[in-house]
mmCIF file of C-alpha atoms and ligand atoms in Angstrom:
data_model
loop_
_atom_site.group_PDB
_atom_site.id
_atom_site.type_symbol
_atom_site.label_atom_id
_atom_site.label_comp_id
_atom_site.label_asym_id
_atom_site.label_seq_id
_atom_site.Cartn_x
_atom_site.Cartn_y
_atom_site.Cartn_z
ATOM 1 C CA UNK A 70 5.059 4.482 24.776
ATOM 2 C CA UNK A 71 4.744 7.112 22.571
ATOM 3 C CA UNK A 72 4.518 6.503 18.777
ATOM 4 C CA UNK A 73 5.304 9.266 16.047
ATOM 5 C CA UNK A 74 3.748 8.884 12.589
ATOM 6 C CA UNK A 75 4.907 10.923 9.441
ATOM 7 C CA UNK A 76 1.686 11.615 7.681
ATOM 8 C CA UNK A 77 -1.843 11.718 9.251
ATOM 9 C CA UNK A 78 -4.074 10.041 6.784
ATOM 10 C CA UNK A 79 -6.587 7.098 7.271
ATOM 11 C CA UNK A 80 -3.436 4.727 7.594
ATOM 12 C CA UNK A 81 -2.083 6.599 10.508
ATOM 13 C CA UNK A 82 -5.823 6.921 11.953
ATOM 14 C CA UNK A 83 -6.030 3.242 11.943
ATOM 15 C CA UNK A 84 -2.710 2.581 13.309
ATOM 16 C CA UNK A 85 -3.806 4.868 16.408
ATOM 17 C CA UNK A 86 -7.318 2.862 16.681
ATOM 18 C CA UNK A 87 -5.006 -0.129 17.026
ATOM 19 C CA UNK A 88 -2.666 0.964 19.110
ATOM 20 C CA UNK A 89 -4.710 2.614 22.060
ATOM 21 C CA UNK A 90 -5.753 -0.805 23.470
ATOM 22 C CA UNK A 91 -2.017 -1.395 23.654
ATOM 23 C CA UNK A 92 -1.524 1.621 25.706
ATOM 24 C CA UNK A 93 0.244 3.423 23.066
ATOM 25 C CA UNK A 94 -0.066 7.425 22.330
ATOM 26 C CA UNK A 95 0.080 8.818 19.057
ATOM 27 C CA UNK A 96 1.976 12.205 17.604
ATOM 28 C CA UNK A 97 1.174 12.967 13.926
ATOM 29 C CA UNK A 98 3.234 15.194 11.680
ATOM 30 C CA UNK A 99 1.228 16.302 8.442
ATOM 31 C CA UNK A 100 1.200 19.698 6.583
ATOM 32 C CA UNK A 101 -2.540 18.876 5.513
ATOM 33 C CA UNK A 102 -5.251 20.841 7.589
ATOM 34 C CA UNK A 103 -7.800 18.155 6.880
ATOM 35 C CA UNK A 104 -5.440 15.306 8.410
ATOM 36 C CA UNK A 105 -7.955 12.746 9.181
ATOM 37 C CA UNK A 106 -5.821 11.272 11.903
ATOM 38 C CA UNK A 107 -5.265 14.318 13.654
ATOM 39 C CA UNK A 108 -8.495 13.833 16.013
ATOM 40 C CA UNK A 109 -6.770 10.618 17.421
ATOM 41 C CA UNK A 110 -3.561 12.040 18.777
ATOM 42 C CA UNK A 111 -1.413 15.207 18.829
ATOM 43 C CA UNK A 112 -1.121 16.898 15.424
ATOM 44 C CA UNK A 113 2.257 18.688 14.564
ATOM 45 C CA UNK A 114 0.745 20.671 11.543
ATOM 46 C CA UNK A 115 4.009 21.299 9.626
ATOM 47 C CA UNK A 116 5.828 20.813 6.469
ATOM 48 C CA UNK A 117 7.909 17.786 6.308
ATOM 49 C CA UNK A 118 11.201 19.911 6.005
ATOM 50 C CA UNK A 119 10.049 22.178 9.033
ATOM 51 C CA UNK A 120 13.266 21.505 11.105
ATOM 52 C CA UNK A 121 11.778 23.052 14.235
ATOM 53 C CA UNK A 122 8.504 21.094 14.083
ATOM 54 C CA UNK A 123 10.869 17.634 13.255
ATOM 55 C CA UNK A 124 12.642 18.491 16.532
ATOM 56 C CA UNK A 125 9.500 18.750 18.263
ATOM 57 C CA UNK A 126 8.215 15.575 16.803
ATOM 58 C CA UNK A 127 11.493 13.499 17.663
ATOM 59 C CA UNK A 128 11.534 14.695 21.281
ATOM 60 C CA UNK A 129 7.816 13.812 21.962
ATOM 61 C CA UNK A 130 7.845 10.151 20.653
ATOM 62 C CA UNK A 131 10.206 6.885 21.664
ATOM 63 C CA UNK A 132 9.857 5.417 18.202
ATOM 64 C CA UNK A 133 8.424 6.699 14.674
ATOM 65 C CA UNK A 134 6.963 5.045 11.616
ATOM 66 C CA UNK A 135 5.585 6.543 8.415
ATOM 67 C CA UNK A 136 2.228 6.126 6.820
ATOM 68 C CA UNK A 137 3.104 7.012 3.166
ATOM 69 C CA UNK A 138 6.054 5.981 1.160
ATOM 70 C CA UNK A 139 7.022 9.454 -0.221
ATOM 71 C CA UNK A 140 8.199 10.944 2.900
ATOM 72 C CA UNK A 141 11.064 13.110 1.779
ATOM 73 C CA UNK A 142 14.585 11.452 2.421
ATOM 74 C CA UNK A 143 16.044 14.541 4.149
ATOM 75 C CA UNK A 144 12.982 14.195 6.767
ATOM 76 C CA UNK A 145 13.781 10.670 7.083
ATOM 77 C CA UNK A 146 17.461 10.910 7.790
ATOM 78 C CA UNK A 147 16.946 13.676 10.155
ATOM 79 C CA UNK A 148 14.054 11.702 12.226
ATOM 80 C CA UNK A 149 16.377 8.574 12.077
ATOM 81 C CA UNK A 150 19.369 10.244 13.068
ATOM 82 C CA UNK A 151 17.593 11.210 16.385
ATOM 83 C CA UNK A 152 15.450 8.261 17.139
ATOM 84 C CA UNK A 153 14.460 4.854 15.888
ATOM 85 C CA UNK A 154 12.552 5.391 12.635
ATOM 86 C CA UNK A 155 10.955 1.967 11.410
ATOM 87 C CA UNK A 156 10.859 0.448 8.681
ATOM 88 C CA UNK A 157 14.583 2.012 8.081
ATOM 89 C CA UNK A 158 14.856 4.834 5.640
ATOM 90 C CA UNK A 159 16.434 2.478 3.074
ATOM 91 C CA UNK A 160 12.907 1.087 2.549
ATOM 92 C CA UNK A 161 11.676 4.520 1.543
ATOM 93 C CA UNK A 162 14.670 4.978 -0.891
ATOM 94 C CA UNK A 163 13.964 1.932 -2.744
ATOM 95 C CA UNK A 164 10.132 2.091 -2.813
ATOM 96 C CA UNK A 165 10.337 5.822 -4.063
ATOM 97 C CA UNK A 166 11.758 5.182 -7.388
ATOM 98 C CA UNK A 167 10.194 2.252 -9.734
ATOM 99 C CA UNK A 168 13.776 1.710 -11.250
ATOM 100 C CA UNK A 169 15.608 1.236 -8.216
ATOM 101 C CA UNK A 170 12.637 -1.105 -6.903
ATOM 102 C CA UNK A 171 12.652 -3.192 -10.025
ATOM 103 C CA UNK A 172 16.275 -3.443 -10.062
ATOM 104 C CA UNK A 173 16.208 -4.799 -6.382
ATOM 105 C CA UNK A 174 13.674 -7.622 -7.309
ATOM 106 C CA UNK A 175 16.107 -8.423 -10.125
ATOM 107 C CA UNK A 176 18.932 -8.922 -7.721
ATOM 108 C CA UNK A 177 16.983 -10.770 -5.417
ATOM 109 C CA UNK A 178 15.722 -13.288 -8.416
ATOM 110 C CA UNK A 179 12.259 -12.255 -8.028
ATOM 111 C CA UNK A 180 10.395 -12.144 -11.405
ATOM 112 C CA UNK A 181 9.525 -8.702 -12.654
ATOM 113 C CA UNK A 182 7.806 -7.784 -16.005
ATOM 114 C CA UNK A 183 10.406 -6.498 -18.542
ATOM 115 C CA UNK A 184 11.192 -2.801 -17.853
ATOM 116 C CA UNK A 185 13.546 -0.085 -19.226
ATOM 117 C CA UNK A 186 14.267 3.322 -17.976
ATOM 118 C CA UNK A 187 13.017 6.157 -20.373
ATOM 119 C CA UNK A 188 14.716 9.751 -20.293
ATOM 120 C CA UNK A 189 14.193 10.958 -23.756
ATOM 121 C CA UNK A 190 11.547 10.544 -26.615
ATOM 122 C CA UNK A 191 14.217 8.564 -28.584
ATOM 123 C CA UNK A 192 14.680 6.386 -25.360
ATOM 124 C CA UNK A 193 10.889 5.620 -25.395
ATOM 125 C CA UNK A 194 10.900 4.498 -28.906
ATOM 126 C CA UNK A 195 13.859 2.026 -28.255
ATOM 127 C CA UNK A 196 12.002 0.795 -25.342
ATOM 128 C CA UNK A 197 8.868 0.275 -26.967
ATOM 129 C CA UNK A 198 10.830 -1.706 -30.046
ATOM 130 C CA UNK A 199 12.632 -3.697 -27.333
ATOM 131 C CA UNK A 200 9.752 -4.442 -25.114
ATOM 132 C CA UNK A 201 6.717 -4.735 -27.524
ATOM 133 C CA UNK A 202 3.162 -3.329 -27.381
ATOM 134 C CA UNK A 203 1.128 -3.338 -25.149
ATOM 135 C CA UNK A 204 3.158 -1.585 -22.551
ATOM 136 C CA UNK A 205 2.816 0.712 -19.543
ATOM 137 C CA UNK A 206 4.807 4.051 -19.331
ATOM 138 C CA UNK A 207 5.080 5.114 -15.672
ATOM 139 C CA UNK A 208 6.676 7.870 -14.054
ATOM 140 C CA UNK A 209 9.496 6.586 -11.806
ATOM 141 C CA UNK A 210 8.348 8.512 -8.706
ATOM 142 C CA UNK A 211 5.175 9.817 -6.999
ATOM 143 C CA UNK A 212 2.705 7.607 -8.936
ATOM 144 C CA UNK A 213 -0.212 6.212 -7.021
ATOM 145 C CA UNK A 214 -3.581 4.919 -7.738
ATOM 146 C CA UNK A 215 -2.937 4.690 -11.498
ATOM 147 C CA UNK A 216 -1.701 8.368 -11.355
ATOM 148 C CA UNK A 217 1.346 9.022 -13.433
ATOM 149 C CA UNK A 218 1.129 6.175 -15.917
ATOM 150 C CA UNK A 219 -0.245 5.496 -19.493
ATOM 151 C CA UNK A 220 -1.045 2.298 -21.260
ATOM 152 C CA UNK A 221 0.680 2.180 -24.918
ATOM 153 C CA UNK A 222 -1.397 -0.229 -27.073
ATOM 154 C CA UNK A 223 -0.377 1.141 -30.467
ATOM 155 C CA UNK A 224 2.588 3.148 -31.929
ATOM 156 C CA UNK A 225 0.150 6.438 -32.188
ATOM 157 C CA UNK A 226 -0.299 6.404 -28.382
ATOM 158 C CA UNK A 227 3.384 7.495 -27.795
ATOM 159 C CA UNK A 228 2.868 11.196 -28.617
ATOM 160 C CA UNK A 229 -0.083 11.588 -26.117
ATOM 161 C CA UNK A 230 1.631 9.625 -23.470
ATOM 162 C CA UNK A 231 4.896 11.365 -24.002
ATOM 163 C CA UNK A 232 2.941 14.705 -23.749
ATOM 164 C CA UNK A 233 1.352 13.739 -20.656
ATOM 165 C CA UNK A 234 4.340 12.273 -18.766
ATOM 166 C CA UNK A 235 7.714 13.235 -20.523
ATOM 167 C CA UNK A 236 8.693 15.897 -18.177
ATOM 168 C CA UNK A 237 9.906 13.357 -15.663
ATOM 169 C CA UNK A 238 12.181 10.139 -15.412
ATOM 170 C CA UNK A 239 10.019 7.252 -16.769
ATOM 171 C CA UNK A 240 9.978 3.692 -17.054
ATOM 172 C CA UNK A 241 8.362 1.475 -19.482
ATOM 173 C CA UNK A 242 7.058 -1.787 -18.493
ATOM 174 C CA UNK A 243 5.591 -4.684 -20.443
ATOM 175 C CA UNK A 244 2.108 -5.064 -20.067
ATOM 176 C CA UNK A 245 1.092 -8.096 -17.854
ATOM 177 C CA UNK A 246 -1.978 -9.883 -19.110
ATOM 178 C CA UNK A 247 -2.714 -10.894 -15.698
ATOM 179 C CA UNK A 248 -5.178 -13.324 -14.567
ATOM 180 C CA UNK A 249 -5.599 -11.741 -10.974
ATOM 181 C CA UNK A 250 -3.489 -9.381 -8.963
ATOM 182 C CA UNK A 251 -2.306 -10.570 -5.525
ATOM 183 C CA UNK A 252 -0.440 -8.781 -2.603
ATOM 184 C CA UNK A 253 1.188 -10.364 0.269
ATOM 185 C CA UNK A 254 1.358 -8.598 3.630
ATOM 186 C CA UNK A 255 4.535 -9.632 5.603
ATOM 187 C CA UNK A 256 5.544 -8.391 8.973
ATOM 188 C CA UNK A 257 9.159 -8.367 10.295
ATOM 189 C CA UNK A 258 10.042 -8.081 13.925
ATOM 190 C CA UNK A 259 13.133 -6.254 15.464
ATOM 191 C CA UNK A 260 14.811 -9.474 16.096
ATOM 192 C CA UNK A 261 13.983 -10.783 12.360
ATOM 193 C CA UNK A 262 11.121 -12.840 13.240
ATOM 194 C CA UNK A 263 8.445 -12.848 10.231
ATOM 195 C CA UNK A 264 4.747 -13.636 9.921
ATOM 196 C CA UNK A 265 2.874 -13.646 6.862
ATOM 197 C CA UNK A 266 -1.000 -12.937 6.022
ATOM 198 C CA UNK A 267 -2.690 -15.038 3.591
ATOM 199 C CA UNK A 268 -2.331 -13.800 0.266
ATOM 200 C CA UNK A 269 -5.019 -11.121 -1.158
ATOM 201 C CA UNK A 270 -6.562 -11.155 -4.206
ATOM 202 C CA UNK A 271 -7.265 -7.457 -5.498
ATOM 203 C CA UNK A 272 -9.634 -5.881 -7.908
ATOM 204 C CA UNK A 273 -8.531 -2.380 -9.319
ATOM 205 C CA UNK A 274 -10.920 -0.158 -11.292
ATOM 206 C CA UNK A 275 -9.271 3.033 -12.894
ATOM 207 C CA UNK A 276 -6.220 2.193 -11.223
ATOM 208 C CA UNK A 277 -7.809 2.543 -7.770
ATOM 209 C CA UNK A 278 -8.224 -0.760 -5.364
ATOM 210 C CA UNK A 279 -11.850 -1.711 -5.097
ATOM 211 C CA UNK A 280 -12.000 -5.020 -3.393
ATOM 212 C CA UNK A 281 -9.515 -7.010 -1.360
ATOM 213 C CA UNK A 282 -10.254 -10.656 -0.585
ATOM 214 C CA UNK A 283 -7.730 -12.825 1.407
ATOM 215 C CA UNK A 284 -7.320 -16.327 -0.323
ATOM 216 C CA UNK A 285 -6.215 -19.091 2.298
ATOM 217 C CA UNK A 286 -4.257 -21.822 1.017
ATOM 218 C CA UNK A 287 -3.319 -20.235 -2.069
ATOM 219 C CA UNK A 288 -1.090 -22.284 -4.709
ATOM 220 C CA UNK A 289 1.187 -18.976 -4.775
ATOM 221 C CA UNK A 290 1.455 -18.266 -1.032
ATOM 222 C CA UNK A 291 4.805 -19.948 -0.633
ATOM 223 C CA UNK A 292 6.247 -17.988 -3.562
ATOM 224 C CA UNK A 293 4.854 -14.859 -2.084
ATOM 225 C CA UNK A 294 6.267 -15.507 1.238
ATOM 226 C CA UNK A 295 9.818 -16.400 -0.021
ATOM 227 C CA UNK A 296 9.671 -12.880 -2.081
ATOM 228 C CA UNK A 297 8.666 -10.916 0.754
ATOM 229 C CA UNK A 298 11.266 -12.658 2.871
ATOM 230 C CA UNK A 299 14.143 -11.840 0.480
ATOM 231 C CA UNK A 300 13.160 -8.154 0.405
ATOM 232 C CA UNK A 301 12.384 -7.706 4.006
ATOM 233 C CA UNK A 302 15.823 -9.529 5.033
ATOM 234 C CA UNK A 303 17.790 -7.803 2.326
ATOM 235 C CA UNK A 304 16.468 -4.305 3.877
ATOM 236 C CA UNK A 305 16.700 -5.490 7.465
ATOM 237 C CA UNK A 306 12.975 -4.325 7.540
ATOM 238 C CA UNK A 307 10.767 -3.905 10.638
ATOM 239 C CA UNK A 308 7.080 -3.454 10.234
ATOM 240 C CA UNK A 309 4.505 -4.296 7.869
ATOM 241 C CA UNK A 310 5.668 -4.531 4.052
ATOM 242 C CA UNK A 311 2.957 -4.817 1.378
ATOM 243 C CA UNK A 312 3.961 -6.542 -1.646
ATOM 244 C CA UNK A 313 2.001 -6.570 -4.891
ATOM 245 C CA UNK A 314 2.319 -9.056 -7.571
ATOM 246 C CA UNK A 315 0.543 -9.778 -10.890
ATOM 247 C CA UNK A 316 -0.541 -13.521 -11.538
ATOM 248 C CA UNK A 317 0.047 -14.511 -15.046
ATOM 249 C CA UNK A 318 0.525 -18.062 -16.439
ATOM 250 C CA UNK A 319 0.082 -19.196 -13.023
ATOM 251 C CA UNK A 320 3.109 -17.358 -11.842
ATOM 252 C CA UNK A 321 4.069 -14.333 -9.952
ATOM 253 C CA UNK A 322 5.403 -11.062 -11.326
ATOM 254 C CA UNK A 323 6.602 -8.359 -8.963
ATOM 255 C CA UNK A 324 4.684 -5.143 -9.432
ATOM 256 C CA UNK A 325 5.638 -3.080 -6.480
ATOM 257 C CA UNK A 326 6.128 -2.891 -2.647
ATOM 258 C CA UNK A 327 4.910 -0.538 -0.136
ATOM 259 C CA UNK A 328 6.771 0.059 2.889
ATOM 260 C CA UNK A 329 3.864 0.578 5.155
ATOM 261 C CA UNK A 330 0.493 -0.742 6.172
ATOM 262 C CA UNK A 331 -1.683 -0.989 3.047
ATOM 263 C CA UNK A 332 -5.284 -0.961 1.896
ATOM 264 C CA UNK A 333 -5.018 -4.526 0.630
ATOM 265 C CA UNK A 334 -4.668 -5.512 4.253
ATOM 266 C CA UNK A 335 -7.711 -3.602 5.694
ATOM 267 C CA UNK A 336 -9.814 -6.760 6.120
ATOM 268 C CA UNK A 337 -7.411 -7.968 8.574
ATOM 269 C CA UNK A 338 -8.929 -5.882 11.328
ATOM 270 C CA UNK A 339 -11.923 -8.043 11.710
ATOM 271 C CA UNK A 340 -10.611 -11.035 9.362
ATOM 272 C CA UNK A 341 -7.610 -11.999 11.225
ATOM 273 C CA UNK A 342 -6.673 -12.700 14.875
ATOM 274 C CA UNK A 343 -4.161 -9.772 14.568
ATOM 275 C CA UNK A 344 -4.627 -6.897 12.245
ATOM 276 C CA UNK A 345 -1.807 -5.577 10.050
ATOM 277 C CA UNK A 346 -2.165 -2.290 12.057
ATOM 278 C CA UNK A 347 -1.644 -3.760 15.573
ATOM 279 C CA UNK A 348 1.041 -5.997 14.061
ATOM 280 C CA UNK A 349 3.026 -2.957 12.639
ATOM 281 C CA UNK A 350 3.060 -1.507 15.893
ATOM 282 C CA UNK A 351 3.944 -4.619 17.736
ATOM 283 C CA UNK A 352 7.136 -4.818 15.179
ATOM 284 C CA UNK A 353 8.221 -1.445 15.667
ATOM 285 C CA UNK A 354 7.849 -1.402 19.615
ATOM 286 C CA UNK A 355 9.618 -4.584 19.883
ATOM 287 C CA UNK A 356 6.532 -6.696 21.187
ATOM 288 C CA UNK A 357 6.186 -10.565 19.802
ATOM 289 C CA UNK A 358 4.213 -10.464 16.674
ATOM 290 C CA UNK A 359 0.406 -11.556 16.958
ATOM 291 C CA UNK A 360 -1.057 -14.471 14.836
ATOM 292 C CA UNK A 361 -2.112 -13.680 11.208
ATOM 293 C CA UNK A 362 -4.463 -16.684 10.912
ATOM 294 C CA UNK A 363 -7.882 -15.855 9.525
ATOM 295 C CA UNK A 364 -11.008 -15.561 11.598
ATOM 296 C CA UNK A 365 -13.453 -17.110 9.121
ATOM 297 C CA UNK A 366 -14.137 -15.550 5.713
ATOM 298 C CA UNK A 367 -13.663 -11.938 4.963
ATOM 299 C CA UNK A 368 -13.428 -9.307 2.178
ATOM 300 C CA UNK A 369 -12.902 -5.289 1.922
ATOM 301 C CA UNK A 370 -14.742 -2.969 0.002
ATOM 302 C CA UNK A 371 -13.415 0.573 -0.776
ATOM 303 C CA UNK A 372 -15.694 3.564 -0.386
ATOM 304 C CA UNK A 373 -14.255 5.795 -3.437
ATOM 305 C CA UNK A 374 -15.598 9.135 -3.953
ATOM 306 C CA UNK A 375 -18.588 8.706 -1.371
ATOM 307 C CA UNK A 376 -19.768 6.226 1.070
ATOM 308 C CA UNK A 377 -23.216 4.439 1.100
ATOM 309 C CA UNK A 378 -25.448 5.488 4.005
ATOM 310 C CA UNK A 379 -24.788 3.656 7.240
ATOM 311 C CA UNK A 380 -28.316 2.391 7.866
ATOM 312 C CA UNK A 381 -28.033 0.591 4.456
ATOM 313 C CA UNK A 382 -24.790 -0.894 4.990
ATOM 314 C CA UNK A 383 -25.560 -2.108 8.741
ATOM 315 C CA UNK A 384 -28.823 -3.836 7.521
ATOM 316 C CA UNK A 385 -26.181 -6.457 5.911
ATOM 317 C CA UNK A 386 -25.014 -8.910 8.360
ATOM 318 C CA UNK A 387 -21.409 -9.141 9.177
ATOM 319 C CA UNK A 388 -20.459 -5.766 7.765
ATOM 320 C CA UNK A 389 -17.976 -3.634 9.650
ATOM 321 C CA UNK A 390 -18.187 0.067 8.714
ATOM 322 C CA UNK A 391 -14.894 2.333 8.778
ATOM 323 C CA UNK A 392 -15.206 6.101 7.823
ATOM 324 C CA UNK A 393 -12.071 7.971 7.622
ATOM 325 C CA UNK A 394 -13.463 11.364 8.287
ATOM 326 C CA UNK A 395 -12.675 12.784 4.853
ATOM 327 C CA UNK A 396 -14.874 15.091 2.628
ATOM 328 C CA UNK A 397 -16.143 13.333 -0.158
ATOM 329 C CA UNK A 398 -14.410 14.083 -3.322
ATOM 330 C CA UNK A 399 -14.092 11.960 -6.654
ATOM 331 C CA UNK A 400 -11.783 9.285 -6.698
ATOM 332 C CA UNK A 401 -10.662 9.852 -3.157
ATOM 333 C CA UNK A 402 -10.708 6.911 -0.724
ATOM 334 C CA UNK A 403 -13.205 8.112 1.905
ATOM 335 C CA UNK A 404 -13.583 4.638 3.963
ATOM 336 C CA UNK A 405 -13.917 1.116 3.694
ATOM 337 C CA UNK A 406 -16.281 -1.800 4.927
ATOM 338 C CA UNK A 407 -15.182 -5.307 5.869
ATOM 339 C CA UNK A 408 -17.734 -8.228 5.138
ATOM 340 C CA UNK A 409 -17.309 -10.962 7.561
ATOM 341 C CA UNK A 410 -18.925 -14.774 7.146
ATOM 342 C CA UNK A 411 -18.967 -18.020 8.494
ATOM 343 C CA UNK A 412 -18.886 -19.610 4.950
ATOM 344 C CA UNK A 413 -17.649 -18.786 1.528
ATOM 345 C CA UNK A 414 -21.486 -18.637 0.071
ATOM 346 C CA UNK A 415 -22.358 -16.493 2.851
ATOM 347 C CA UNK A 416 -19.685 -14.215 2.118
ATOM 348 C CA UNK A 417 -20.320 -14.115 -1.454
ATOM 349 C CA UNK A 418 -24.048 -13.088 -0.889
ATOM 350 C CA UNK A 419 -23.168 -10.412 1.628
ATOM 351 C CA UNK A 420 -20.318 -8.898 -0.636
ATOM 352 C CA UNK A 421 -22.714 -8.638 -3.643
ATOM 353 C CA UNK A 422 -25.284 -6.732 -1.601
ATOM 354 C CA UNK A 423 -22.518 -4.401 -0.076
ATOM 355 C CA UNK A 424 -20.823 -3.941 -3.485
ATOM 356 C CA UNK A 425 -24.362 -2.932 -4.962
ATOM 357 C CA UNK A 426 -24.589 -0.180 -2.228
ATOM 358 C CA UNK A 427 -20.993 1.031 -2.780
ATOM 359 C CA UNK A 428 -21.409 1.244 -6.879
ATOM 360 C CA UNK A 429 -24.501 3.139 -6.565
ATOM 361 C CA UNK A 430 -22.623 6.072 -4.954
ATOM 362 C CA UNK A 431 -19.191 6.021 -5.743
ATOM 363 C CA UNK A 432 -17.497 8.456 -7.864
HETATM 364 P P1 AMP B 267 0.737 0.835 -9.919
HETATM 365 O O1 AMP B 267 0.424 2.016 -9.674
HETATM 366 O O2 AMP B 267 2.091 0.317 -10.654
HETATM 367 O O3 AMP B 267 0.482 -0.159 -8.818
HETATM 368 O O4 AMP B 267 -0.607 0.087 -10.976
HETATM 369 C C1 AMP B 267 -1.827 0.446 -10.690
HETATM 370 C C2 AMP B 267 -2.602 -0.565 -11.317
HETATM 371 O O5 AMP B 267 -2.565 -0.364 -13.088
HETATM 372 C C3 AMP B 267 -2.316 -2.185 -11.229
HETATM 373 O O6 AMP B 267 -2.698 -2.411 -9.896
HETATM 374 C C4 AMP B 267 -2.598 -2.918 -12.218
HETATM 375 O O7 AMP B 267 -4.045 -3.114 -12.347
HETATM 376 C C5 AMP B 267 -2.331 -1.818 -13.589
HETATM 377 N N1 AMP B 267 -0.891 -1.973 -14.038
HETATM 378 C C6 AMP B 267 0.297 -1.466 -13.641
HETATM 379 N N2 AMP B 267 1.318 -1.765 -14.582
HETATM 380 C C7 AMP B 267 0.770 -2.983 -15.082
HETATM 381 C C8 AMP B 267 1.466 -4.000 -16.047
HETATM 382 N N3 AMP B 267 2.917 -3.544 -16.094
HETATM 383 N N4 AMP B 267 0.638 -4.450 -16.661
HETATM 384 C C9 AMP B 267 -0.886 -4.749 -16.538
HETATM 385 N N5 AMP B 267 -1.338 -3.853 -15.739
HETATM 386 C C10 AMP B 267 -0.481 -3.097 -15.075
#
């Protein structure tokens, strides 16, 4: 079976790495010259609105998916009108706009931090008065890894935040004094069957994910699964969906969904019976879903800006190294490593050694 992927970054690369053992072949469409999935398949090097390239993409594959949520709506419509595009484009429409995402959560009775749309400077004043401070001002579209947002702590912060972000539609959210951040990775098959990975505890610095650790038997597992089920069923979703939450006062508050495989699920390559990448491919190709059960203890550490030397990392037992083939650059995700261990104590020890190496080179 030929699988088409819109986007050829590291997620596309890891999808292909999971797909070859299943006898799948891959075609990527991505305008980037340095597209790190390109060596793993055929790369159609073109813009997302290039109809000639899209037509070539559609005739080359049996089913298509995407590895980033900002696929232009017209591109998704074009592809979906010719071949199965999974998850269906409605997931992109919802996920691309923080306001439509939050109103969907509201409609599905999923708790969210208080929020208000902000279109003008006056509306920002009103929203701050209604929601209070601290609060987070975010662009409705195209924000990722903490980009396109500003934390407002005092009334004096409004001018600078407006100057930075005010040229686009915005949303103001209450700042959640969270205990932890959790994500739930759910996968839904073509017949509506569902599987869930254990919730993952995520640690961010400067808005970028640094470590992700699956937490089996977490007290909020059932609630996270229930919210992911509501969203995927409502959207008629097929594939892996990542649902990010804040935990505050022991309760979940929805932050955002990503309609794709997700950085907080990379540990599943070595840490679960079936990785998120394989399960996404199984779902979109109509295969039965694989077990999401854990294989021992594991955690993932991202390489941001640069990666430690292989020789240093490989000296730590249980470390599995994944370079993405990207040129090092400040704040760029260039790879990750997953640590596996037979016990929680062993994992903590190995993780601390790995994190020390990563912190020494990151930028
Ligand atoms: P986002 O792009 O919305 O996922 O935001 C990136 C990171 O900023 C989140 O993972 C949180 O660490 C932090 N953040 C975003 N929104 C809020 C909020 N309403 N309250 C507290 N922290 C937030």
